[in-house]
Amino acid sequence: DTEVTQTPKHLVMGMTNKKSLKCEQHMGHRAMYWYKQKAKKPPELMFVYSYEKLSINESVPSRFSPECPNSSLLNLHLHALQPEDSALYLCASSQDSGDEQYFGPGTRLTVT
Amino acid sequence: AQSVTQPDIHITVSEGASLELRCNYSYGATPYLFWYVQSPGQGLQLLLKYFSGDTLVQGIKGFEAEFKRSQSSFNLRKPSVHWSDAAEYFCAVASPNSNDYKLSFGAGTTVTVRA
């Protein structure tokens, strides 16, 4: 099973709302990732968790807050977002560094 | 710094015709190489990967790719395209060094399939 699941599939939120995106994998992978993807562009890395510890933060604004409760779960907490944060948010996982990454279907986020 | 170039922004191909998507990379050593496909509104699906060994790699959905060290290229091919192959294709590279988790993507190539 090479499945990464993400919920919700779609999310519309106002600029004062607080919401969370969830990601889950049961492949025993030790690395999990959050990406942001704008239309017609490649994914941009936001965060990497390795062995449940934050390994990489690509200078992401603090209105995005990642959390890794356990080795299978990854959350992205959203607060006070801007309309330009509207995008497809992708979660991925890999066995370890350099290994192929498996992507979830994404959450389509719209900030109004 | 590593970089990936996909020279073709958009390719249109007839159903049943062959397809080749180009990918060139810039890196100090041979990186790990990947091709992903993304259908509209979906996540990325791994088509194939190259780490080492045989330079002709077979993937899913009838795709193959050839690694050419001398040309720093990793081109993707399919002998006969199906309408369902219409999608966005991304070439990506990763460092073979441990503790480097970053995947560098090319800009992508949009493939349109005409009947």
PDB file of C-alpha atoms in Angstrom:
ATOM      1  CA  ASP A   1       0.000   0.000   0.000  1.00  0.00           C
ATOM      2  CA  THR A   2       1.555   3.284  -1.141  1.00  0.00           C
ATOM      3  CA  GLU A   3      -1.286   5.536  -0.106  1.00  0.00           C
ATOM      4  CA  VAL A   4      -1.079   8.909   1.558  1.00  0.00           C
ATOM      5  CA  THR A   5      -4.454  10.306   2.597  1.00  0.00           C
ATOM      6  CA  GLN A   6      -5.355  13.941   3.152  1.00  0.00           C
ATOM      7  CA  THR A   7      -8.398  15.621   4.656  1.00  0.00           C
ATOM      8  CA  PRO A   8     -10.302  17.673   3.859  1.00  0.00           C
ATOM      9  CA  LYS A   9     -10.323  17.563   0.083  1.00  0.00           C
ATOM     10  CA  HIS A  10     -11.518  21.164  -0.155  1.00  0.00           C
ATOM     11  CA  LEU A  11     -11.441  23.963   2.387  1.00  0.00           C
ATOM     12  CA  VAL A  12     -12.754  27.510   2.229  1.00  0.00           C
ATOM     13  CA  MET A  13     -11.787  29.772   5.091  1.00  0.00           C
ATOM     14  CA  GLY A  14     -11.883  33.416   5.984  1.00  0.00           C
ATOM     15  CA  MET A  15      -8.814  35.392   6.915  1.00  0.00           C
ATOM     16  CA  THR A  16      -9.677  35.277  10.622  1.00  0.00           C
ATOM     17  CA  ASN A  17     -10.415  31.555  10.786  1.00  0.00           C
ATOM     18  CA  LYS A  18      -8.329  28.769  12.290  1.00  0.00           C
ATOM     19  CA  LYS A  19      -8.344  25.434  10.475  1.00  0.00           C
ATOM     20  CA  SER A  20      -6.164  22.348  10.172  1.00  0.00           C
ATOM     21  CA  LEU A  21      -5.143  20.090   7.321  1.00  0.00           C
ATOM     22  CA  LYS A  22      -4.486  16.433   8.073  1.00  0.00           C
ATOM     23  CA  CYS A  23      -2.265  13.860   6.422  1.00  0.00           C
ATOM     24  CA  GLU A  24      -1.820  10.174   7.191  1.00  0.00           C
ATOM     25  CA  GLN A  25       0.381   7.365   5.900  1.00  0.00           C
ATOM     26  CA  HIS A  26       0.717   3.750   7.016  1.00  0.00           C
ATOM     27  CA  MET A  27       3.778   2.771   5.018  1.00  0.00           C
ATOM     28  CA  GLY A  28       6.169   3.081   7.958  1.00  0.00           C
ATOM     29  CA  HIS A  29       7.854   6.044   6.300  1.00  0.00           C
ATOM     30  CA  ARG A  30      10.073   8.151   8.540  1.00  0.00           C
ATOM     31  CA  ALA A  31       9.927  11.393   6.590  1.00  0.00           C
ATOM     32  CA  MET A  32       6.824  13.480   5.913  1.00  0.00           C
ATOM     33  CA  TYR A  33       6.485  16.678   3.920  1.00  0.00           C
ATOM     34  CA  TRP A  34       4.157  19.612   3.310  1.00  0.00           C
ATOM     35  CA  TYR A  35       4.169  21.298  -0.099  1.00  0.00           C
ATOM     36  CA  LYS A  36       2.270  24.245  -1.509  1.00  0.00           C
ATOM     37  CA  GLN A  37       1.362  24.209  -5.188  1.00  0.00           C
ATOM     38  CA  LYS A  38       0.000  27.071  -7.239  1.00  0.00           C
ATOM     39  CA  ALA A  39      -1.727  26.449 -10.570  1.00  0.00           C
ATOM     40  CA  LYS A  40       0.597  25.457 -13.401  1.00  0.00           C
ATOM     41  CA  LYS A  41       3.622  25.441 -11.079  1.00  0.00           C
ATOM     42  CA  PRO A  42       5.649  22.674  -9.457  1.00  0.00           C
ATOM     43  CA  PRO A  43       5.176  21.976  -5.739  1.00  0.00           C
ATOM     44  CA  GLU A  44       7.150  24.186  -3.349  1.00  0.00           C
ATOM     45  CA  LEU A  45       8.508  22.581  -0.211  1.00  0.00           C
ATOM     46  CA  MET A  46       7.255  24.075   3.051  1.00  0.00           C
ATOM     47  CA  PHE A  47       8.226  21.685   5.862  1.00  0.00           C
ATOM     48  CA  VAL A  48       9.958  18.348   6.377  1.00  0.00           C
ATOM     49  CA  TYR A  49       9.589  16.099   9.405  1.00  0.00           C
ATOM     50  CA  SER A  50      12.133  13.358   9.901  1.00  0.00           C
ATOM     51  CA  TYR A  51      11.578  10.798  12.656  1.00  0.00           C
ATOM     52  CA  GLU A  52       8.812  13.050  14.012  1.00  0.00           C
ATOM     53  CA  LYS A  53      11.131  16.047  14.382  1.00  0.00           C
ATOM     54  CA  LEU A  54      10.971  19.192  12.267  1.00  0.00           C
ATOM     55  CA  SER A  55      13.942  18.940   9.953  1.00  0.00           C
ATOM     56  CA  ILE A  56      13.337  21.678   7.405  1.00  0.00           C
ATOM     57  CA  ASN A  57      11.293  24.884   7.504  1.00  0.00           C
ATOM     58  CA  GLU A  58      11.618  26.715   4.202  1.00  0.00           C
ATOM     59  CA  SER A  59      11.103  30.142   5.797  1.00  0.00           C
ATOM     60  CA  VAL A  60       7.353  29.639   5.856  1.00  0.00           C
ATOM     61  CA  PRO A  61       5.286  32.419   7.527  1.00  0.00           C
ATOM     62  CA  SER A  62       4.221  31.650  11.074  1.00  0.00           C
ATOM     63  CA  ARG A  63       0.553  31.634  10.079  1.00  0.00           C
ATOM     64  CA  PHE A  64       1.359  28.066   8.940  1.00  0.00           C
ATOM     65  CA  SER A  65       2.179  25.773  11.861  1.00  0.00           C
ATOM     66  CA  PRO A  66       3.090  22.119  11.273  1.00  0.00           C
ATOM     67  CA  GLU A  67       2.689  19.345  13.788  1.00  0.00           C
ATOM     68  CA  CYS A  68       3.679  15.682  13.742  1.00  0.00           C
ATOM     69  CA  PRO A  69       1.766  13.883  16.542  1.00  0.00           C
ATOM     70  CA  ASN A  70       3.215  10.483  15.611  1.00  0.00           C
ATOM     71  CA  SER A  71       5.066   8.751  12.811  1.00  0.00           C
ATOM     72  CA  SER A  72       1.905   8.260  10.743  1.00  0.00           C
ATOM     73  CA  LEU A  73       0.254  11.642  11.096  1.00  0.00           C
ATOM     74  CA  LEU A  74       1.106  15.134   9.944  1.00  0.00           C
ATOM     75  CA  ASN A  75      -0.998  18.235  10.516  1.00  0.00           C
ATOM     76  CA  LEU A  76      -0.796  21.746   9.159  1.00  0.00           C
ATOM     77  CA  HIS A  77      -2.502  24.359  11.354  1.00  0.00           C
ATOM     78  CA  LEU A  78      -3.668  27.478   9.568  1.00  0.00           C
ATOM     79  CA  HIS A  79      -4.403  30.848  11.166  1.00  0.00           C
ATOM     80  CA  ALA A  80      -4.924  34.354   9.805  1.00  0.00           C
ATOM     81  CA  LEU A  81      -4.202  33.335   6.237  1.00  0.00           C
ATOM     82  CA  GLN A  82      -4.095  35.713   3.300  1.00  0.00           C
ATOM     83  CA  PRO A  83      -5.879  35.318  -0.055  1.00  0.00           C
ATOM     84  CA  GLU A  84      -2.501  34.632  -1.699  1.00  0.00           C
ATOM     85  CA  ASP A  85      -2.243  31.490   0.444  1.00  0.00           C
ATOM     86  CA  SER A  86      -4.983  29.924  -1.672  1.00  0.00           C
ATOM     87  CA  ALA A  87      -3.397  26.883  -3.313  1.00  0.00           C
ATOM     88  CA  LEU A  88      -3.281  23.094  -3.414  1.00  0.00           C
ATOM     89  CA  TYR A  89      -1.539  21.792  -0.290  1.00  0.00           C
ATOM     90  CA  LEU A  90       0.148  18.459  -0.789  1.00  0.00           C
ATOM     91  CA  CYS A  91       1.430  16.050   1.794  1.00  0.00           C
ATOM     92  CA  ALA A  92       4.081  13.463   0.946  1.00  0.00           C
ATOM     93  CA  SER A  93       6.064  10.776   2.706  1.00  0.00           C
ATOM     94  CA  SER A  94       9.243   8.823   2.018  1.00  0.00           C
ATOM     95  CA  GLN A  95      11.104   5.991   3.674  1.00  0.00           C
ATOM     96  CA  ASP A  96      14.072   8.271   4.328  1.00  0.00           C
ATOM     97  CA  SER A  97      16.033  11.128   2.797  1.00  0.00           C
ATOM     98  CA  GLY A  98      16.571  10.875  -0.949  1.00  0.00           C
ATOM     99  CA  ASP A  99      13.993   8.129  -1.351  1.00  0.00           C
ATOM    100  CA  GLU A 100      11.014   8.476  -3.631  1.00  0.00           C
ATOM    101  CA  GLN A 101       8.239  10.552  -2.156  1.00  0.00           C
ATOM    102  CA  TYR A 102       4.630   9.431  -2.276  1.00  0.00           C
ATOM    103  CA  PHE A 103       2.082  12.198  -2.497  1.00  0.00           C
ATOM    104  CA  GLY A 104      -1.445  12.498  -1.220  1.00  0.00           C
ATOM    105  CA  PRO A 105      -4.283  13.877  -3.345  1.00  0.00           C
ATOM    106  CA  GLY A 106      -3.993  17.309  -1.756  1.00  0.00           C
ATOM    107  CA  THR A 107      -6.296  19.817  -0.067  1.00  0.00           C
ATOM    108  CA  ARG A 108      -7.598  22.622  -2.257  1.00  0.00           C
ATOM    109  CA  LEU A 109      -7.560  25.681   0.020  1.00  0.00           C
ATOM    110  CA  THR A 110      -9.378  28.914  -0.771  1.00  0.00           C
ATOM    111  CA  VAL A 111      -8.905  31.918   1.504  1.00  0.00           C
ATOM    112  CA  THR A 112     -11.634  34.547   1.203  1.00  0.00           C
TER     113      THR A 112
ATOM    114  CA  ALA B   1      22.875  24.158  -6.231  1.00  0.00           C
ATOM    115  CA  GLN B   2      20.957  21.537  -8.111  1.00  0.00           C
ATOM    116  CA  SER B   3      18.481  22.533 -10.813  1.00  0.00           C
ATOM    117  CA  VAL B   4      16.145  20.792 -13.207  1.00  0.00           C
ATOM    118  CA  THR B   5      15.142  22.024 -16.649  1.00  0.00           C
ATOM    119  CA  GLN B   6      12.182  20.796 -18.645  1.00  0.00           C
ATOM    120  CA  PRO B   7      12.589  22.622 -21.957  1.00  0.00           C
ATOM    121  CA  ASP B   8       9.088  21.929 -23.266  1.00  0.00           C
ATOM    122  CA  ILE B   9       6.281  23.810 -21.527  1.00  0.00           C
ATOM    123  CA  HIS B  10       3.531  22.202 -23.576  1.00  0.00           C
ATOM    124  CA  ILE B  11       3.431  19.210 -25.909  1.00  0.00           C
ATOM    125  CA  THR B  12       0.470  18.083 -28.019  1.00  0.00           C
ATOM    126  CA  VAL B  13       0.469  14.535 -29.297  1.00  0.00           C
ATOM    127  CA  SER B  14      -2.044  12.395 -31.152  1.00  0.00           C
ATOM    128  CA  GLU B  15      -3.487   9.350 -29.442  1.00  0.00           C
ATOM    129  CA  GLY B  16      -1.427   6.308 -30.395  1.00  0.00           C
ATOM    130  CA  ALA B  17       1.644   8.370 -31.246  1.00  0.00           C
ATOM    131  CA  SER B  18       4.889   8.217 -29.292  1.00  0.00           C
ATOM    132  CA  LEU B  19       5.782  10.738 -26.614  1.00  0.00           C
ATOM    133  CA  GLU B  20       9.124  11.972 -25.349  1.00  0.00           C
ATOM    134  CA  LEU B  21       9.518  14.508 -22.554  1.00  0.00           C
ATOM    135  CA  ARG B  22      12.916  16.063 -21.949  1.00  0.00           C
ATOM    136  CA  CYS B  23      14.607  16.656 -18.621  1.00  0.00           C
ATOM    137  CA  ASN B  24      18.082  18.036 -17.960  1.00  0.00           C
ATOM    138  CA  TYR B  25      19.641  18.497 -14.569  1.00  0.00           C
ATOM    139  CA  SER B  26      22.550  20.376 -13.113  1.00  0.00           C
ATOM    140  CA  TYR B  27      24.235  18.743 -10.160  1.00  0.00           C
ATOM    141  CA  GLY B  28      27.757  18.041  -8.945  1.00  0.00           C
ATOM    142  CA  ALA B  29      27.291  14.299  -8.883  1.00  0.00           C
ATOM    143  CA  THR B  30      24.684  11.907 -10.229  1.00  0.00           C
ATOM    144  CA  PRO B  31      21.517  12.665  -8.291  1.00  0.00           C
ATOM    145  CA  TYR B  32      18.541  10.447  -7.740  1.00  0.00           C
ATOM    146  CA  LEU B  33      16.077  11.091 -10.584  1.00  0.00           C
ATOM    147  CA  PHE B  34      12.301  10.845 -10.702  1.00  0.00           C
ATOM    148  CA  TRP B  35       9.366  11.424 -13.017  1.00  0.00           C
ATOM    149  CA  TYR B  36       5.955  12.287 -11.578  1.00  0.00           C
ATOM    150  CA  VAL B  37       2.597  12.769 -13.292  1.00  0.00           C
ATOM    151  CA  GLN B  38      -0.225  14.973 -12.048  1.00  0.00           C
ATOM    152  CA  SER B  39      -3.762  14.889 -13.399  1.00  0.00           C
ATOM    153  CA  PRO B  40      -5.839  18.053 -12.934  1.00  0.00           C
ATOM    154  CA  GLY B  41      -6.735  18.657  -9.287  1.00  0.00           C
ATOM    155  CA  GLN B  42      -4.872  15.554  -8.139  1.00  0.00           C
ATOM    156  CA  GLY B  43      -1.685  14.767  -6.266  1.00  0.00           C
ATOM    157  CA  LEU B  44       1.539  13.651  -7.893  1.00  0.00           C
ATOM    158  CA  GLN B  45       1.991  10.025  -8.867  1.00  0.00           C
ATOM    159  CA  LEU B  46       5.454   8.512  -9.179  1.00  0.00           C
ATOM    160  CA  LEU B  47       6.015   7.084 -12.666  1.00  0.00           C
ATOM    161  CA  LEU B  48       9.581   5.855 -12.239  1.00  0.00           C
ATOM    162  CA  LYS B  49      12.889   6.498 -10.529  1.00  0.00           C
ATOM    163  CA  TYR B  50      16.606   6.095 -11.154  1.00  0.00           C
ATOM    164  CA  PHE B  51      19.118   5.609  -8.374  1.00  0.00           C
ATOM    165  CA  SER B  52      21.879   3.600 -10.041  1.00  0.00           C
ATOM    166  CA  GLY B  53      22.499   0.626 -12.334  1.00  0.00           C
ATOM    167  CA  ASP B  54      20.728   0.033 -15.641  1.00  0.00           C
ATOM    168  CA  THR B  55      20.281   3.400 -17.330  1.00  0.00           C
ATOM    169  CA  LEU B  56      16.981   2.406 -18.969  1.00  0.00           C
ATOM    170  CA  VAL B  57      14.271   2.417 -16.331  1.00  0.00           C
ATOM    171  CA  GLN B  58      10.802   0.978 -16.705  1.00  0.00           C
ATOM    172  CA  GLY B  59       7.896   2.570 -14.900  1.00  0.00           C
ATOM    173  CA  ILE B  60       4.179   2.319 -14.542  1.00  0.00           C
ATOM    174  CA  LYS B  61       1.558   3.018 -17.229  1.00  0.00           C
ATOM    175  CA  GLY B  62       3.955   1.919 -19.994  1.00  0.00           C
ATOM    176  CA  PHE B  63       6.493   4.710 -19.419  1.00  0.00           C
ATOM    177  CA  GLU B  64      10.250   4.362 -19.521  1.00  0.00           C
ATOM    178  CA  ALA B  65      13.131   6.784 -19.027  1.00  0.00           C
ATOM    179  CA  GLU B  66      16.766   6.756 -20.007  1.00  0.00           C
ATOM    180  CA  PHE B  67      19.541   8.257 -17.913  1.00  0.00           C
ATOM    181  CA  LYS B  68      22.409   9.712 -19.949  1.00  0.00           C
ATOM    182  CA  ARG B  69      25.238  10.873 -17.740  1.00  0.00           C
ATOM    183  CA  SER B  70      27.139  12.567 -20.583  1.00  0.00           C
ATOM    184  CA  GLN B  71      24.119  14.738 -21.397  1.00  0.00           C
ATOM    185  CA  SER B  72      22.874  15.177 -17.798  1.00  0.00           C
ATOM    186  CA  SER B  73      19.505  14.072 -19.077  1.00  0.00           C
ATOM    187  CA  PHE B  74      16.690  11.811 -17.946  1.00  0.00           C
ATOM    188  CA  ASN B  75      14.117  11.794 -20.740  1.00  0.00           C
ATOM    189  CA  LEU B  76      10.745  10.123 -20.391  1.00  0.00           C
ATOM    190  CA  ARG B  77       9.196   8.113 -23.227  1.00  0.00           C
ATOM    191  CA  LYS B  78       6.044   6.235 -24.057  1.00  0.00           C
ATOM    192  CA  PRO B  79       5.649   4.333 -27.346  1.00  0.00           C
ATOM    193  CA  SER B  80       1.895   4.818 -27.736  1.00  0.00           C
ATOM    194  CA  VAL B  81      -0.021   7.517 -25.887  1.00  0.00           C
ATOM    195  CA  HIS B  82      -3.541   7.050 -24.550  1.00  0.00           C
ATOM    196  CA  TRP B  83      -6.021   9.877 -23.976  1.00  0.00           C
ATOM    197  CA  SER B  84      -5.675   9.278 -20.223  1.00  0.00           C
ATOM    198  CA  ASP B  85      -2.009  10.327 -20.430  1.00  0.00           C
ATOM    199  CA  ALA B  86      -3.067  13.963 -20.759  1.00  0.00           C
ATOM    200  CA  ALA B  87      -1.614  15.525 -17.617  1.00  0.00           C
ATOM    201  CA  GLU B  88       1.233  17.572 -16.160  1.00  0.00           C
ATOM    202  CA  TYR B  89       4.586  15.821 -15.965  1.00  0.00           C
ATOM    203  CA  PHE B  90       7.330  16.789 -13.538  1.00  0.00           C
ATOM    204  CA  CYS B  91      10.943  15.703 -13.554  1.00  0.00           C
ATOM    205  CA  ALA B  92      12.608  15.864 -10.130  1.00  0.00           C
ATOM    206  CA  VAL B  93      16.018  15.272  -8.595  1.00  0.00           C
ATOM    207  CA  ALA B  94      17.184  14.509  -5.075  1.00  0.00           C
ATOM    208  CA  SER B  95      20.619  14.458  -3.536  1.00  0.00           C
ATOM    209  CA  PRO B  96      22.085  11.013  -2.881  1.00  0.00           C
ATOM    210  CA  ASN B  97      23.601  12.434   0.313  1.00  0.00           C
ATOM    211  CA  SER B  98      21.967  11.440   3.538  1.00  0.00           C
ATOM    212  CA  ASN B  99      20.094  14.066   5.547  1.00  0.00           C
ATOM    213  CA  ASP B 100      19.137  15.982   2.409  1.00  0.00           C
ATOM    214  CA  TYR B 101      15.403  15.603   2.011  1.00  0.00           C
ATOM    215  CA  LYS B 102      14.799  18.190  -0.672  1.00  0.00           C
ATOM    216  CA  LEU B 103      13.287  17.258  -4.008  1.00  0.00           C
ATOM    217  CA  SER B 104      13.985  19.787  -6.778  1.00  0.00           C
ATOM    218  CA  PHE B 105      11.307  19.904  -9.456  1.00  0.00           C
ATOM    219  CA  GLY B 106      11.398  21.074 -13.021  1.00  0.00           C
ATOM    220  CA  ALA B 107       8.771  23.575 -14.145  1.00  0.00           C
ATOM    221  CA  GLY B 108       6.671  20.813 -15.654  1.00  0.00           C
ATOM    222  CA  THR B 109       5.462  19.860 -19.120  1.00  0.00           C
ATOM    223  CA  THR B 110       1.761  19.877 -19.964  1.00  0.00           C
ATOM    224  CA  VAL B 111       0.789  17.045 -22.290  1.00  0.00           C
ATOM    225  CA  THR B 112      -2.349  17.344 -24.389  1.00  0.00           C
ATOM    226  CA  VAL B 113      -3.604  14.296 -26.280  1.00  0.00           C
ATOM    227  CA  ARG B 114      -5.732  14.837 -29.366  1.00  0.00           C
ATOM    228  CA  ALA B 115      -8.034  12.185 -30.751  1.00  0.00           C
TER     229      ALA B 115
END
